[in-house]
mmCIF file of C-alpha atoms in Angstrom:
data_model
loop_
_atom_site.group_PDB
_atom_site.id
_atom_site.type_symbol
_atom_site.label_atom_id
_atom_site.label_comp_id
_atom_site.label_asym_id
_atom_site.label_seq_id
_atom_site.Cartn_x
_atom_site.Cartn_y
_atom_site.Cartn_z
ATOM 1 C CA LEU A 1438 0.000 0.000 0.000
ATOM 2 C CA MET A 1439 1.603 3.216 -1.085
ATOM 3 C CA ALA A 1440 0.988 6.652 0.397
ATOM 4 C CA GLY A 1441 -1.608 7.530 -2.209
ATOM 5 C CA ASP A 1442 -3.628 4.352 -1.869
ATOM 6 C CA LYS A 1443 -6.803 4.318 0.117
ATOM 7 C CA PRO A 1444 -6.534 1.818 2.963
ATOM 8 C CA GLY A 1445 -9.470 -0.504 3.342
ATOM 9 C CA GLY A 1446 -10.475 -4.046 4.159
ATOM 10 C CA LYS A 1447 -11.403 -4.896 0.577
ATOM 11 C CA PHE A 1448 -7.959 -3.913 -0.695
ATOM 12 C CA VAL A 1449 -6.184 -5.785 2.102
ATOM 13 C CA ARG A 1450 -8.260 -8.923 1.618
ATOM 14 C CA GLN A 1451 -7.799 -8.981 -2.142
ATOM 15 C CA ASP A 1452 -4.063 -8.523 -1.692
ATOM 16 C CA ILE A 1453 -3.826 -11.407 0.798
ATOM 17 C CA GLN A 1454 -5.992 -13.654 -1.381
ATOM 18 C CA THR A 1455 -3.977 -12.843 -4.510
ATOM 19 C CA GLN A 1456 -0.683 -13.667 -2.846
ATOM 20 C CA LEU A 1457 -2.009 -16.860 -1.276
ATOM 21 C CA LEU A 1458 -3.572 -18.120 -4.509
ATOM 22 C CA ASP A 1459 -0.355 -17.333 -6.362
ATOM 23 C CA LYS A 1460 1.621 -19.432 -3.871
ATOM 24 C CA LEU A 1461 -0.937 -22.261 -4.115
ATOM 25 C CA ALA A 1462 -0.758 -22.193 -7.918
ATOM 26 C CA LYS A 1463 3.012 -22.606 -7.799
ATOM 27 C CA VAL A 1464 2.710 -25.802 -5.749
ATOM 28 C CA SER A 1465 -0.153 -27.315 -7.755
ATOM 29 C CA ASN A 1466 2.312 -28.884 -10.240
ATOM 30 C CA GLY A 1467 0.007 -28.388 -13.191
ATOM 31 C CA ASN A 1468 -2.881 -30.187 -11.522
ATOM 32 C CA GLN A 1469 -6.173 -28.572 -10.669
ATOM 33 C CA PRO A 1470 -5.433 -25.196 -9.059
ATOM 34 C CA LYS A 1471 -5.599 -25.305 -5.297
ATOM 35 C CA MET A 1472 -7.995 -23.106 -3.348
ATOM 36 C CA ILE A 1473 -7.808 -21.484 0.075
ATOM 37 C CA PRO A 1474 -9.245 -24.042 2.533
ATOM 38 C CA ALA A 1475 -12.707 -23.212 3.786
ATOM 39 C CA ARG A 1476 -11.552 -23.431 7.408
ATOM 40 C CA SER A 1477 -9.206 -20.513 6.739
ATOM 41 C CA THR A 1478 -11.986 -18.165 5.648
ATOM 42 C CA GLN A 1479 -12.670 -16.904 9.159
ATOM 43 C CA ALA A 1480 -8.977 -16.226 9.796
ATOM 44 C CA LEU A 1481 -8.861 -14.273 6.546
ATOM 45 C CA GLU A 1482 -11.846 -12.167 7.643
ATOM 46 C CA VAL A 1483 -10.206 -11.342 10.987
ATOM 47 C CA ALA A 1484 -6.896 -10.521 9.292
ATOM 48 C CA GLU A 1485 -8.778 -8.219 6.945
ATOM 49 C CA ASN A 1486 -10.375 -6.360 9.854
ATOM 50 C CA LEU A 1487 -7.096 -6.057 11.727
ATOM 51 C CA PHE A 1488 -5.194 -4.543 8.805
ATOM 52 C CA ASP A 1489 -8.157 -2.418 7.804
ATOM 53 C CA SER A 1490 -8.147 -0.891 11.288
ATOM 54 C CA MET A 1491 -4.402 -0.252 11.346
ATOM 55 C CA LEU A 1492 -4.197 1.203 7.851
ATOM 56 C CA ALA A 1493 -7.167 3.493 8.453
ATOM 57 C CA ASP A 1494 -5.632 4.862 11.668
ATOM 58 C CA LYS A 1495 -4.548 8.456 11.053
ATOM 59 C CA LEU A 1496 -1.789 8.022 13.626
ATOM 60 C CA VAL A 1497 -0.155 5.439 11.369
ATOM 61 C CA ALA A 1498 2.061 7.341 8.937
ATOM 62 C CA SER A 1499 1.736 6.598 5.230
ATOM 63 C CA ASN A 1500 5.455 5.875 4.926
ATOM 64 C CA VAL A 1501 5.243 2.778 7.183
ATOM 65 C CA ARG A 1502 2.096 1.324 5.620
ATOM 66 C CA PRO A 1503 4.002 -0.593 2.914
ATOM 67 C CA TRP A 1504 5.894 -2.325 5.742
ATOM 68 C CA LEU A 1505 2.651 -3.245 7.486
ATOM 69 C CA GLN A 1506 1.197 -4.498 4.212
ATOM 70 C CA GLN A 1507 4.256 -6.692 3.733
ATOM 71 C CA LEU A 1508 3.321 -8.532 6.933
ATOM 72 C CA SER A 1509 -0.280 -9.279 5.906
ATOM 73 C CA VAL A 1510 0.288 -12.727 4.377
ATOM 74 C CA PRO A 1511 2.819 -13.910 7.023
ATOM 75 C CA LEU A 1512 0.365 -12.902 9.748
ATOM 76 C CA PHE A 1513 -2.423 -14.817 8.038
ATOM 77 C CA LYS A 1514 -0.208 -17.886 7.711
ATOM 78 C CA MET A 1515 0.584 -17.622 11.415
ATOM 79 C CA ALA A 1516 -3.117 -17.270 12.284
ATOM 80 C CA ILE A 1517 -4.024 -20.522 10.534
ATOM 81 C CA ARG A 1518 -1.980 -22.459 13.073
ATOM 82 C CA ASP A 1519 -2.375 -20.044 16.018
ATOM 83 C CA ASP A 1520 -5.383 -17.730 16.038
ATOM 84 C CA SER A 1521 -4.287 -16.178 19.364
ATOM 85 C CA VAL A 1522 -2.356 -13.715 17.227
ATOM 86 C CA PHE A 1523 -5.648 -11.850 16.744
ATOM 87 C CA TYR A 1524 -6.669 -11.439 20.376
ATOM 88 C CA ASP A 1525 -3.377 -11.723 22.307
ATOM 89 C CA ARG A 1526 -1.619 -8.356 22.041
ATOM 90 C CA SER A 1527 1.468 -9.855 23.708
ATOM 91 C CA HIS A 1528 1.917 -12.254 20.775
ATOM 92 C CA ALA A 1529 5.241 -11.550 19.029
ATOM 93 C CA ALA A 1530 3.517 -11.033 15.658
ATOM 94 C CA ARG A 1531 1.070 -8.479 17.089
ATOM 95 C CA GLN A 1532 3.873 -6.689 18.919
ATOM 96 C CA LEU A 1533 5.852 -6.487 15.701
ATOM 97 C CA LEU A 1534 2.891 -4.919 13.888
ATOM 98 C CA ASP A 1535 2.552 -2.307 16.643
ATOM 99 C CA ARG A 1536 6.271 -1.525 16.613
ATOM 100 C CA ILE A 1537 6.490 -1.265 12.835
ATOM 101 C CA SER A 1538 3.686 1.316 12.907
ATOM 102 C CA GLN A 1539 5.950 3.458 15.138
ATOM 103 C CA LEU A 1540 8.954 3.437 12.771
ATOM 104 C CA GLU A 1541 7.862 6.419 10.695
ATOM 105 C CA LEU A 1542 11.133 8.287 11.208
ATOM 106 C CA TYR A 1543 13.035 5.522 9.417
ATOM 107 C CA GLY A 1544 10.313 5.092 6.797
ATOM 108 C CA GLU A 1545 10.823 8.597 5.452
ATOM 109 C CA GLU A 1546 12.468 8.835 2.038
ATOM 110 C CA GLY A 1547 15.242 11.334 1.427
ATOM 111 C CA SER A 1548 16.781 10.971 4.897
ATOM 112 C CA ASP A 1549 20.526 10.939 5.568
ATOM 113 C CA LYS A 1550 22.732 7.915 4.900
ATOM 114 C CA GLY A 1551 22.300 6.570 8.426
ATOM 115 C CA MET A 1552 18.522 6.612 8.119
ATOM 116 C CA HIS A 1553 18.748 5.044 4.670
ATOM 117 C CA ALA A 1554 20.830 2.188 6.051
ATOM 118 C CA ILE A 1555 18.325 1.565 8.849
ATOM 119 C CA ARG A 1556 15.437 1.643 6.371
ATOM 120 C CA ASN A 1557 17.206 -0.969 4.264
ATOM 121 C CA ARG A 1558 17.712 -3.103 7.368
ATOM 122 C CA VAL A 1559 13.996 -2.974 8.155
ATOM 123 C CA ASN A 1560 13.235 -3.993 4.563
ATOM 124 C CA THR A 1561 15.629 -6.917 4.895
ATOM 125 C CA LEU A 1562 14.096 -8.070 8.197
ATOM 126 C CA LEU A 1563 10.545 -7.942 6.864
ATOM 127 C CA GLY A 1564 11.645 -9.624 3.649
ATOM 128 C CA GLU A 1565 13.013 -12.456 5.759
ATOM 129 C CA ILE A 1566 9.565 -12.977 7.277
ATOM 130 C CA ALA A 1567 7.709 -12.567 3.982
ATOM 131 C CA SER A 1568 9.872 -15.155 2.204
ATOM 132 C CA ALA A 1569 9.902 -17.701 5.018
ATOM 133 C CA VAL A 1570 8.266 -21.025 4.187
ATOM 134 C CA ASP A 1571 7.582 -21.708 7.857
ATOM 135 C CA VAL A 1572 6.397 -18.603 9.715
ATOM 136 C CA THR A 1573 6.939 -19.134 13.440
ATOM 137 C CA PRO A 1574 6.599 -17.057 16.625
ATOM 138 C CA GLU A 1575 10.371 -17.422 17.025
ATOM 139 C CA LEU A 1576 10.947 -15.721 13.663
ATOM 140 C CA PHE A 1577 8.636 -12.838 14.578
ATOM 141 C CA GLY A 1578 10.361 -12.612 17.969
ATOM 142 C CA LYS A 1579 13.805 -12.407 16.375
ATOM 143 C CA VAL A 1580 12.771 -9.528 14.139
ATOM 144 C CA LEU A 1581 10.862 -7.853 16.987
ATOM 145 C CA LYS A 1582 14.009 -7.758 19.128
ATOM 146 C CA GLU A 1583 15.943 -5.812 16.483
ATOM 147 C CA VAL A 1584 13.024 -3.492 15.685
ATOM 148 C CA ASN A 1585 12.689 -2.660 19.408
ATOM 149 C CA MET A 1586 16.316 -1.546 19.386
ATOM 150 C CA LEU A 1587 15.645 0.737 16.402
ATOM 151 C CA ILE A 1588 12.654 2.270 18.168
ATOM 152 C CA ARG A 1589 14.736 3.008 21.266
ATOM 153 C CA LEU A 1590 17.244 4.869 19.096
ATOM 154 C CA GLN A 1591 14.428 6.726 17.342
ATOM 155 C CA ASN A 1592 12.779 7.735 20.625
ATOM 156 C CA LYS A 1593 16.069 8.921 22.128
ATOM 157 C CA ALA A 1594 16.701 11.253 19.195
ATOM 158 C CA TYR A 1595 13.070 12.424 19.283
ATOM 159 C CA ASP A 1596 13.151 13.186 23.033
ATOM 160 C CA GLU A 1597 16.385 15.158 22.675
ATOM 161 C CA ASN A 1598 14.881 17.254 19.876
ATOM 162 C CA ILE A 1599 11.693 17.852 21.868
ATOM 163 C CA GLN A 1600 13.716 19.049 24.850
ATOM 164 C CA ASP A 1601 15.618 21.484 22.633
ATOM 165 C CA VAL A 1602 12.335 22.856 21.261
ATOM 166 C CA ALA A 1603 10.839 23.295 24.750
ATOM 167 C CA THR A 1604 13.976 25.068 25.992
ATOM 168 C CA ALA A 1605 13.976 27.436 23.011
ATOM 169 C CA CYS A 1606 10.266 28.179 23.547
ATOM 170 C CA GLU A 1607 10.784 28.994 27.226
ATOM 171 C CA THR A 1608 13.658 31.330 26.336
ATOM 172 C CA GLU A 1609 11.517 33.059 23.722
ATOM 173 C CA GLU A 1610 8.680 33.366 26.243
ATOM 174 C CA MET A 1611 10.957 35.162 28.708
ATOM 175 C CA GLN A 1612 12.100 37.534 25.980
ATOM 176 C CA ARG A 1613 8.507 38.295 25.040
ATOM 177 C CA LYS A 1614 7.700 39.171 28.644
ATOM 178 C CA THR A 1615 10.770 41.387 28.859
ATOM 179 C CA VAL A 1616 9.759 43.470 25.847
ATOM 180 C CA GLY A 1617 6.078 43.461 26.739
ATOM 181 C CA GLY A 1618 4.886 40.748 24.342
ATOM 182 C CA ALA A 1619 3.098 41.085 21.027
ATOM 183 C CA SER A 1620 0.280 43.577 20.848
ATOM 184 C CA VAL A 1621 -3.211 42.633 19.815
ATOM 185 C CA SER A 1622 -5.487 45.248 18.348
ATOM 186 C CA ALA A 1623 -8.605 46.248 20.260
ATOM 187 C CA ILE A 1624 -10.634 45.553 17.124
ATOM 188 C CA SER A 1625 -9.347 41.950 16.972
ATOM 189 C CA LEU A 1626 -10.148 41.369 20.638
ATOM 190 C CA GLU A 1627 -13.625 42.822 20.237
ATOM 191 C CA ALA A 1628 -14.337 40.731 17.125
ATOM 192 C CA ALA A 1629 -13.149 37.548 18.834
ATOM 193 C CA SER A 1630 -15.211 38.216 21.947
ATOM 194 C CA LYS A 1631 -18.383 38.600 19.875
ATOM 195 C CA ASP A 1632 -17.798 35.263 18.118
ATOM 196 C CA GLN A 1633 -19.387 32.873 20.611
ATOM 197 C CA GLU A 1634 -18.650 29.779 18.539
ATOM 198 C CA LEU A 1635 -14.972 30.677 18.369
ATOM 199 C CA GLN A 1636 -14.966 31.216 22.122
ATOM 200 C CA GLU A 1637 -16.279 27.671 22.633
ATOM 201 C CA TRP A 1638 -13.492 26.256 20.473
ATOM 202 C CA LYS A 1639 -10.932 28.238 22.457
ATOM 203 C CA LYS A 1640 -12.244 26.608 25.625
ATOM 204 C CA LYS A 1641 -11.850 23.179 24.054
ATOM 205 C CA ILE A 1642 -8.294 24.011 23.023
ATOM 206 C CA LYS A 1643 -7.336 24.565 26.660
ATOM 207 C CA ARG A 1644 -7.957 20.849 27.210
ATOM 208 C CA LEU A 1645 -5.155 19.929 24.802
ATOM 209 C CA LYS A 1646 -2.120 18.308 26.427
ATOM 210 C CA ILE A 1647 1.557 18.097 25.531
ATOM 211 C CA GLY A 1648 1.975 15.037 23.335
ATOM 212 C CA ASP A 1649 -1.428 15.243 21.621
ATOM 213 C CA TRP A 1650 -1.425 14.599 17.863
ATOM 214 C CA LEU A 1651 -3.292 16.918 15.509
ATOM 215 C CA LEU A 1652 -3.830 17.092 11.781
ATOM 216 C CA LEU A 1653 -3.219 20.761 10.915
ATOM 217 C CA ASP A 1654 -3.079 22.931 7.839
ATOM 218 C CA VAL A 1655 0.459 24.349 7.732
ATOM 219 C CA LYS A 1656 1.477 26.406 4.703
ATOM 220 C CA SER A 1657 -1.618 25.098 2.885
ATOM 221 C CA THR A 1658 -0.506 21.501 3.441
ATOM 222 C CA PRO A 1659 -2.211 19.087 5.887
ATOM 223 C CA GLN A 1660 0.391 17.753 8.314
ATOM 224 C CA ARG A 1661 0.213 15.359 11.250
ATOM 225 C CA LEU A 1662 1.954 17.193 14.093
ATOM 226 C CA ARG A 1663 2.465 16.722 17.804
ATOM 227 C CA LEU A 1664 1.887 19.392 20.421
ATOM 228 C CA ALA A 1665 5.250 20.054 22.111
ATOM 229 C CA TRP A 1666 4.792 23.297 24.058
ATOM 230 C CA ILE A 1667 1.985 25.544 25.328
ATOM 231 C CA ALA A 1668 2.473 29.135 26.463
ATOM 232 C CA LYS A 1669 1.536 29.729 30.092
ATOM 233 C CA ASN A 1670 -1.305 32.059 29.077
ATOM 234 C CA TYR A 1671 -2.433 29.582 26.376
ATOM 235 C CA ASP A 1672 -1.987 32.128 23.587
ATOM 236 C CA ARG A 1673 0.563 30.127 21.556
ATOM 237 C CA TYR A 1674 0.988 26.443 20.702
ATOM 238 C CA VAL A 1675 4.163 24.943 19.260
ATOM 239 C CA PHE A 1676 4.018 21.772 17.177
ATOM 240 C CA VAL A 1677 6.767 19.399 16.046
ATOM 241 C CA ASN A 1678 7.043 16.844 13.264
ATOM 242 C CA VAL A 1679 7.810 13.125 13.628
ATOM 243 C CA LYS A 1680 11.502 13.932 14.118
ATOM 244 C CA GLY A 1681 10.709 16.158 17.091
ATOM 245 C CA LEU A 1682 11.730 19.272 15.160
ATOM 246 C CA LYS A 1683 9.709 22.474 15.384
ATOM 247 C CA GLU A 1684 7.267 22.717 12.509
ATOM 248 C CA ALA A 1685 4.760 25.426 13.446
ATOM 249 C CA THR A 1686 3.824 28.014 16.055
ATOM 250 C CA ILE A 1687 0.071 28.651 16.044
ATOM 251 C CA THR A 1688 -1.869 31.196 18.062
ATOM 252 C CA ARG A 1689 -4.921 30.197 20.067
ATOM 253 C CA ASP A 1690 -7.258 32.030 17.685
ATOM 254 C CA GLU A 1691 -5.645 30.453 14.606
ATOM 255 C CA LEU A 1692 -5.926 26.992 16.151
ATOM 256 C CA ALA A 1693 -9.548 27.579 17.100
ATOM 257 C CA GLN A 1694 -10.313 28.694 13.543
ATOM 258 C CA GLN A 1695 -8.712 25.565 12.075
ATOM 259 C CA LEU A 1696 -10.606 23.223 14.394
ATOM 260 C CA ARG A 1697 -13.867 25.017 13.739
ATOM 261 C CA SER A 1698 -13.443 24.922 9.954
ATOM 262 C CA GLY A 1699 -12.347 21.288 9.945
ATOM 263 C CA THR A 1700 -8.909 21.966 8.465
ATOM 264 C CA GLY A 1701 -7.583 21.043 11.897
ATOM 265 C CA VAL A 1702 -8.453 17.761 13.613
ATOM 266 C CA VAL A 1703 -7.458 16.386 17.014
ATOM 267 C CA LEU A 1704 -6.380 12.801 16.430
ATOM 268 C CA ASP A 1705 -7.208 9.979 18.827
ATOM 269 C CA ASP A 1706 -3.967 8.785 20.390
ATOM 270 C CA GLY A 1707 -5.616 5.705 21.903
#
């Protein structure tokens, strides 16, 4: 599934079926083409729902979706012998799916050489699972162990960047107080106070917390950003990208306008 494709159960199911039937055809040795066993139909339905849910989640970046899609058939093969993969979130296969969905920093094209090398390593690991004749929990566990290490490195870099952003924001806040802050025209304040709907959105905004994900319109482009800093008087909100780097500073009124118009959306972080 590429970034432009629309995720959905029908697409996922057709993709799994196509790959499975292709594998069955290769082992039919010219005899009557083999079909997916009837007993596997239910497992296929559950796999469809699982991937449909993950690929439709706005918190799952488009650049990691091809990796998730690559695991669809191996997961189905695992489910045929062990259906606990669908309801046991501690299962190595389920954990790997969850971790892969968090690897968006490494999934980004155009990164530096180090990131490119890590991305290639992830491709190799998932290719090992996809090409395996016998998909086992041990194989998923082996790959999971290495992916966990990559996530720890990713999170360390992200946390360091976030801390730098917060420190810079606090310094800027002190400077603003020293010079008296930015002025707001009396006309703007009067217009905002008369807009009751906008006032309600501004109240809702105060419930936002550091770490919340939002889909926002930045420079006319929708971007999925994380709230990293809030001014003490709630008049400014600073957002970072998936690398933890500052992407936008938005005033309370601007944020309220975006949420009201629908160009801004607070995403469910589960």
